[in-house]
Short mmCIF file of C-alpha atoms and ligand atoms in Angstrom, two decimals:
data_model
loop_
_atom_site.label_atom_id
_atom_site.label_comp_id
_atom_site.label_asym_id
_atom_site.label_seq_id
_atom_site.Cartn_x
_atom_site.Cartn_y
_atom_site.Cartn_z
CA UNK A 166 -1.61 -13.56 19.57
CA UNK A 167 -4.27 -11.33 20.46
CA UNK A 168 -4.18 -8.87 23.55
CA UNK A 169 -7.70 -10.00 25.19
CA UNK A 170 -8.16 -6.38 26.22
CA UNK A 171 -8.82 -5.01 23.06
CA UNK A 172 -11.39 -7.63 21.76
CA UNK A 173 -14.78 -6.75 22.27
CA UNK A 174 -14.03 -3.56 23.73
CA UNK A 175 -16.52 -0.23 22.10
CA UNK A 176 -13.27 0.75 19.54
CA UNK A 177 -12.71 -3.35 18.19
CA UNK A 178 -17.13 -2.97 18.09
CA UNK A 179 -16.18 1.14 15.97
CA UNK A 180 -13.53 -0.83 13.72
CA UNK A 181 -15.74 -3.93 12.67
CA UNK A 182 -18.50 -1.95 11.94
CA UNK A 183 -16.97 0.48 9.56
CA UNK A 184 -14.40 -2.37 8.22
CA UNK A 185 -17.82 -4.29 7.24
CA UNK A 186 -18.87 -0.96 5.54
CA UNK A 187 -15.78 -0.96 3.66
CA UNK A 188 -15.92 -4.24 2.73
CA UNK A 189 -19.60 -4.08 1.66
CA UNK A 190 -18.78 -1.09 -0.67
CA UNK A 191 -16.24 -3.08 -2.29
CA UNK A 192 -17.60 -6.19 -2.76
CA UNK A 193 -20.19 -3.45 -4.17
CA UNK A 194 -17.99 -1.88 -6.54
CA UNK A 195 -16.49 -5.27 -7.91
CA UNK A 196 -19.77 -6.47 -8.73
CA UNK A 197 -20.35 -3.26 -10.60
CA UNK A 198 -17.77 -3.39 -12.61
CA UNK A 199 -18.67 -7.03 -13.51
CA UNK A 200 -15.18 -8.46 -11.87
CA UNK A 201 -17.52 -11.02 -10.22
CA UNK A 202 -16.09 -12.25 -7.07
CA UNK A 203 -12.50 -10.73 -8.08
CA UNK A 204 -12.18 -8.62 -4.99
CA UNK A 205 -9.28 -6.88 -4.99
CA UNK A 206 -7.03 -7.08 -1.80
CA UNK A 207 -7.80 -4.58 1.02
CA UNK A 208 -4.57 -3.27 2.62
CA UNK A 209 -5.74 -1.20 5.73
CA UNK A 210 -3.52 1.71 5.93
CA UNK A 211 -3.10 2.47 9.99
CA UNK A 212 -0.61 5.02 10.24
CA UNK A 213 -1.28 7.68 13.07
CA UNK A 214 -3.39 5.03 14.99
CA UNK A 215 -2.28 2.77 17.72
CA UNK A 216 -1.07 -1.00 17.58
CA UNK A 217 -3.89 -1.72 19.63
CA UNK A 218 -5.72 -0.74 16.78
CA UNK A 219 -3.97 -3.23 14.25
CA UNK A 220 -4.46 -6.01 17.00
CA UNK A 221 -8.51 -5.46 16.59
CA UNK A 222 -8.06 -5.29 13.01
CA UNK A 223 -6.39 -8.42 12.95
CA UNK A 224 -8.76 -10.03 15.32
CA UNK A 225 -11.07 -9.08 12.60
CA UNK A 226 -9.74 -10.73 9.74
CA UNK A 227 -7.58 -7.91 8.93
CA UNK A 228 -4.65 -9.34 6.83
CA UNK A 229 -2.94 -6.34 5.47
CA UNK A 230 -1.49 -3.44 6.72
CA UNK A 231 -0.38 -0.07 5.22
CA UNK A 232 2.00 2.56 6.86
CA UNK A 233 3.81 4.99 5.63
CA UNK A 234 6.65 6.64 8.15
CA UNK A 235 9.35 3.53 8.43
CA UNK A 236 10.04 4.80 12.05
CA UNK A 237 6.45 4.60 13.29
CA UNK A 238 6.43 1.09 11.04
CA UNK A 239 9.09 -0.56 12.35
CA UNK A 240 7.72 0.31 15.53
CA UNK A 241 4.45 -1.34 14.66
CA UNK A 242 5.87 -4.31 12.99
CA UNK A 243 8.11 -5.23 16.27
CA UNK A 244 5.42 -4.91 18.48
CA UNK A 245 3.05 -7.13 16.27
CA UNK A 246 5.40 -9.46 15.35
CA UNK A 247 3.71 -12.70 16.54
CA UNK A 248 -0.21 -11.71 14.76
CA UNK A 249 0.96 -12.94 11.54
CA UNK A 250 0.31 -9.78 9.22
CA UNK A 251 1.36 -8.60 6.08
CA UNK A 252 3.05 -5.14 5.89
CA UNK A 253 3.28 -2.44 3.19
CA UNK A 254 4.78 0.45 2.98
CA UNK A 255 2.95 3.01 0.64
CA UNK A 256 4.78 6.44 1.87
CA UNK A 257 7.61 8.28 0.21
CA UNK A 258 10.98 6.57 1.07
CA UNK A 259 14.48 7.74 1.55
CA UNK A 260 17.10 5.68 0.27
CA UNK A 261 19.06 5.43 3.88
CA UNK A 262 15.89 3.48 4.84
CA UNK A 263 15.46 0.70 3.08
CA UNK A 264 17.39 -1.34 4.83
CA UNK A 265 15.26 -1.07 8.22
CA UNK A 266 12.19 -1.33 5.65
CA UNK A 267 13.08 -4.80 4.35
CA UNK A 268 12.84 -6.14 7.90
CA UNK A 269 9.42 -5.75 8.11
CA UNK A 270 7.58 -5.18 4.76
CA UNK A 271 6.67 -7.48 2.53
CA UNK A 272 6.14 -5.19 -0.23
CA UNK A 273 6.88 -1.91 -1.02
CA UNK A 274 4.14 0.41 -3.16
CA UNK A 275 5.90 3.89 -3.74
CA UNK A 276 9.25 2.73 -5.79
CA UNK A 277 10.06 5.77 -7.79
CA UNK A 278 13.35 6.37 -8.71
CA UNK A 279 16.65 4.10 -9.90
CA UNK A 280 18.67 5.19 -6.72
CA UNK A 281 15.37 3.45 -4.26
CA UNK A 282 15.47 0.10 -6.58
CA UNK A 283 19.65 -0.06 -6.09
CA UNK A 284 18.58 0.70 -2.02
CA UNK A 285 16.17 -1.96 -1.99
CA UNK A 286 17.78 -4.73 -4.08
CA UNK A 287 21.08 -3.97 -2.04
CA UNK A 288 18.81 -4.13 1.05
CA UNK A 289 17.13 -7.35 0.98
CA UNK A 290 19.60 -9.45 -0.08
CA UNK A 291 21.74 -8.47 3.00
CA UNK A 292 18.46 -9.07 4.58
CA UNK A 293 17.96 -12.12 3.28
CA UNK A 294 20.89 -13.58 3.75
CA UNK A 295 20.83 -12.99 7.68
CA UNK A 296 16.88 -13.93 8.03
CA UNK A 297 16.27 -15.76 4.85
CA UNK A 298 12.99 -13.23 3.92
CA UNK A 299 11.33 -13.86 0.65
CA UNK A 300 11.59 -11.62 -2.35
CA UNK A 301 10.05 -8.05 -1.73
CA UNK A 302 7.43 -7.00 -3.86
CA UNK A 303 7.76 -3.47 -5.47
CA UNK A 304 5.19 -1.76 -7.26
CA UNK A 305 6.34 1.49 -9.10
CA UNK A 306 4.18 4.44 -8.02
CA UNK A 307 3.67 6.83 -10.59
CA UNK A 308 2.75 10.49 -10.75
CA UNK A 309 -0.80 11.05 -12.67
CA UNK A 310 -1.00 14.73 -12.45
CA UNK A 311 -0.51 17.21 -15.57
CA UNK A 312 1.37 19.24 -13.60
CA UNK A 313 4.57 17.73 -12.71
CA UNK A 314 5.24 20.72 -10.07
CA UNK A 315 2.24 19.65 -7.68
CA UNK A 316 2.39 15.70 -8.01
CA UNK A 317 2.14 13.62 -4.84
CA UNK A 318 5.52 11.79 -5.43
CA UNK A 319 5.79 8.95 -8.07
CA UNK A 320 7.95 8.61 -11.22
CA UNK A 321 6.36 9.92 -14.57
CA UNK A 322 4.92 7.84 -16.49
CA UNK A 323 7.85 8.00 -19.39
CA UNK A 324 9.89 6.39 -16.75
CA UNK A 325 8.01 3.31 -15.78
CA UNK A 326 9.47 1.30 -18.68
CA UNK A 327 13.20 1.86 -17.41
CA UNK A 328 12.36 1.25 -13.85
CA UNK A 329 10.58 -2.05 -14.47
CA UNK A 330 13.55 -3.20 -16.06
CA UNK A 331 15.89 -2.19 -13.00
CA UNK A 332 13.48 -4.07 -10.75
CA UNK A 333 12.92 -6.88 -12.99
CA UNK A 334 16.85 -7.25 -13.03
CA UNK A 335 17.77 -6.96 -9.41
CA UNK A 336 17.98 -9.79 -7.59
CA UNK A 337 15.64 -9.62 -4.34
CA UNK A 338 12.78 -7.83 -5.80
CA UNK A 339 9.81 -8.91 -7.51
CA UNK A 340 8.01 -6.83 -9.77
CA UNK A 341 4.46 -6.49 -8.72
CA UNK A 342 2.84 -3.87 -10.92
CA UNK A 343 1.77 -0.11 -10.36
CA UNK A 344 0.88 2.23 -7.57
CA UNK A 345 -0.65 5.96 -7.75
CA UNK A 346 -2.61 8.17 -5.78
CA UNK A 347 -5.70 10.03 -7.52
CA UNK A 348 -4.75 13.84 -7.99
CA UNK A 349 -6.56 16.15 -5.65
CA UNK A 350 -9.71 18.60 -6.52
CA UNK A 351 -9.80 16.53 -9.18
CA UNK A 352 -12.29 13.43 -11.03
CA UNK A 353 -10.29 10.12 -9.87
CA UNK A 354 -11.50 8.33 -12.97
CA UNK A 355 -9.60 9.85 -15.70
CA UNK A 356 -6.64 9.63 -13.42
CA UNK A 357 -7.41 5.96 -13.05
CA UNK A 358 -8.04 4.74 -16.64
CA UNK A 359 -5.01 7.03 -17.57
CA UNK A 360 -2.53 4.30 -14.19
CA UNK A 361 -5.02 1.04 -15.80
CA UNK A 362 -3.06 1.84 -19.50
CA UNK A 363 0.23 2.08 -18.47
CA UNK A 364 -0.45 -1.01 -16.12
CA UNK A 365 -1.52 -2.85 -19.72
CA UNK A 366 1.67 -1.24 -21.26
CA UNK A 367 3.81 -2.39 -18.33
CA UNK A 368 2.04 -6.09 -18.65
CA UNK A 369 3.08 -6.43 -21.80
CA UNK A 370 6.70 -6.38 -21.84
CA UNK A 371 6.04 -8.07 -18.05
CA UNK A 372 3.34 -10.27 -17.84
CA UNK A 373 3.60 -10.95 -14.02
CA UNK A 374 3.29 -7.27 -13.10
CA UNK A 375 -0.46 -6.94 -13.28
CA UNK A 376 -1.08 -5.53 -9.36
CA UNK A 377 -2.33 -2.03 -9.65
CA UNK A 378 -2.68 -0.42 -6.17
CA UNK A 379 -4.97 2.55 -6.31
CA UNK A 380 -8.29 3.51 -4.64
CA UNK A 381 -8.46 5.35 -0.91
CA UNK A 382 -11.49 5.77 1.49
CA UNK A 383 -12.50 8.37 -0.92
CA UNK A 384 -12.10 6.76 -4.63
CA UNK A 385 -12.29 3.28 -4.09
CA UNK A 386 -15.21 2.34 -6.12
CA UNK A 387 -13.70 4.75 -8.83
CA UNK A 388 -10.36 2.01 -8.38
CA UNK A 389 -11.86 -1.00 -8.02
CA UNK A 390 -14.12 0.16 -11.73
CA UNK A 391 -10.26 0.61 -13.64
CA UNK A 392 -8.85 -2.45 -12.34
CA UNK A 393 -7.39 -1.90 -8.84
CA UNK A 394 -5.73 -5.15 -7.35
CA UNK A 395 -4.83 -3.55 -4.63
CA UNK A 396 -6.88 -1.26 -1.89
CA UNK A 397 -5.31 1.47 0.46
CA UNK A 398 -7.91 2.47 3.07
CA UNK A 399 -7.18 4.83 6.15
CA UNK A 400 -9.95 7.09 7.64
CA UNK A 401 -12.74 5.41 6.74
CA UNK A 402 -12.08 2.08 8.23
CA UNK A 403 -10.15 4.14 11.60
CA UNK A 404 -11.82 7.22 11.66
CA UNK A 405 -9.79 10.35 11.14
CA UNK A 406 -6.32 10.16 11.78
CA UNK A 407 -5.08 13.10 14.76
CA UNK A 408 -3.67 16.08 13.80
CA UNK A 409 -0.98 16.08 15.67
CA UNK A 410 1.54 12.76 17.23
C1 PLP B 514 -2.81 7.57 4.04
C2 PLP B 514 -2.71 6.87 2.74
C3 PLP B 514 -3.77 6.10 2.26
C4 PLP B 514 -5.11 5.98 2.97
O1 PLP B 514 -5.84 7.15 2.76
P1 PLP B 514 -7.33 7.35 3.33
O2 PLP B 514 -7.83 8.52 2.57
O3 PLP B 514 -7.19 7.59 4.79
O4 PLP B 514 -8.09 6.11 3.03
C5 PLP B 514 -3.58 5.44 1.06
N1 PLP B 514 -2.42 5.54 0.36
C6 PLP B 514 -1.38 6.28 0.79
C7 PLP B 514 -0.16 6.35 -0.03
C8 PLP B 514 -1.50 6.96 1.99
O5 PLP B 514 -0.47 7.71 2.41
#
């Protein structure tokens, strides 16, 4: 249900403005890149900003959203439990909290190591045994800098092979496909066509596994051009998230 209070107010009038603005670029992009009316799936990430927030989102058509601190999530996710929304969590995850994250997400985008796949296999099918939740989807993020020493978090790309199979294996999780973010101060492109050919390579000994979740408020047509599925926009849709909490 919807909180009357926030509908129509001069923020829900701020978000549907610049969510139209997103979606315009994207339907944009798409057509661009000759995907025709392919549009990839727009996961509005809303971490830092209220539940109020989500509730105008959702009143907007808003689907999907993205956090990435399980504390501030779970949070979230209990307080919006009855607006029907999808949750992902796209942040850097310890181990010890996968099992709050299965109560809430449906999928998980930053899988990166053998000791998070164990977590979240063990994790859900606790889960689903006392709630009867469906499979969680895991994409494997991976790490498309040069330099390993300043990547943003995600396995190297040598590993993705090894972890697909762990996922694939595990009962609980569904392999969805790959996750990365673009490098900084540099070109997202290369960094994209580099995550689109180890999504083919990771297709082909998996065939279901073809989500690739890349693209931001500041690459996304760059994305959407190599074959993003999946869309992680913050700031622009919200506005700039505050400094502090
Ligand atoms: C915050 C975040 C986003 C959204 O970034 P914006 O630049 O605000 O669009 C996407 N993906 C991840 C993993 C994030 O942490």
């Amino acid at each position: 249900m919807t909180d009357p209070a926030t509908v129509g107010d001069a923020r829900f009038s701020e978000l549907q403005a610049r969510l139209a603005a997103v979606r315009e670029r994207i339907a944009r992009a798409t057509a661009a890149a000759g995907r025709g009316t392919d549009l990839p799936r727009l996961i509005v990430v809303t971490k830092f900003h209220p539940a109020d927030d989500i509730r105008r989102l959702a009143a907007l058509g808003v689907t999907d959203v993205g956090e990435n601190r399980d504390q501030e999530a779970a949070a979230k996710a209990q307080d919006l439990a009855d607006a029907g929304l999808t949750w992902h969590f796209v942040g850097q995850l310890q181990t010890k909290k996968a099992k709050s994250v299965v109560r809430y997400a449906s999928a998980v985008h930053s899988v990166d190591r053998p000791q998070l796949v164990d977590a979240l296999a063990k994790a859900v099918l606790n889960e689903q045994a006392a709630s009867g939740r469906g499979n969680l989807d895991c994409f494997i993020q991976v790490s498309l800098e040069d330099d390993a020493g300043a990547h943003r978090g995600g396995a190297a790309p040598a590993d993705v092979p090894g972890l697909a199979e762990r996922i694939a294996e595990a009962g609980g999780l569904r392999l969805a496909g790959v996750m990365a973010v673009a490098p900084l101060g540099a070109a997202p492109e290369p960094a994209f066509e580099k995550l689109a050919r180890i999504s083919q390579r990771l297709v082909a000994d998996h065939p279901s596994a073809t989500a690739m979740s890349a693209g931001m408020s500041q690459d996304l047509e760059a994305a959407v051009t190599f074959g993003a599925t999946h869309l992680r926009i913050g700031s622009d849709i919200l506005g700039s998230r505050p400094a502090v909490r």
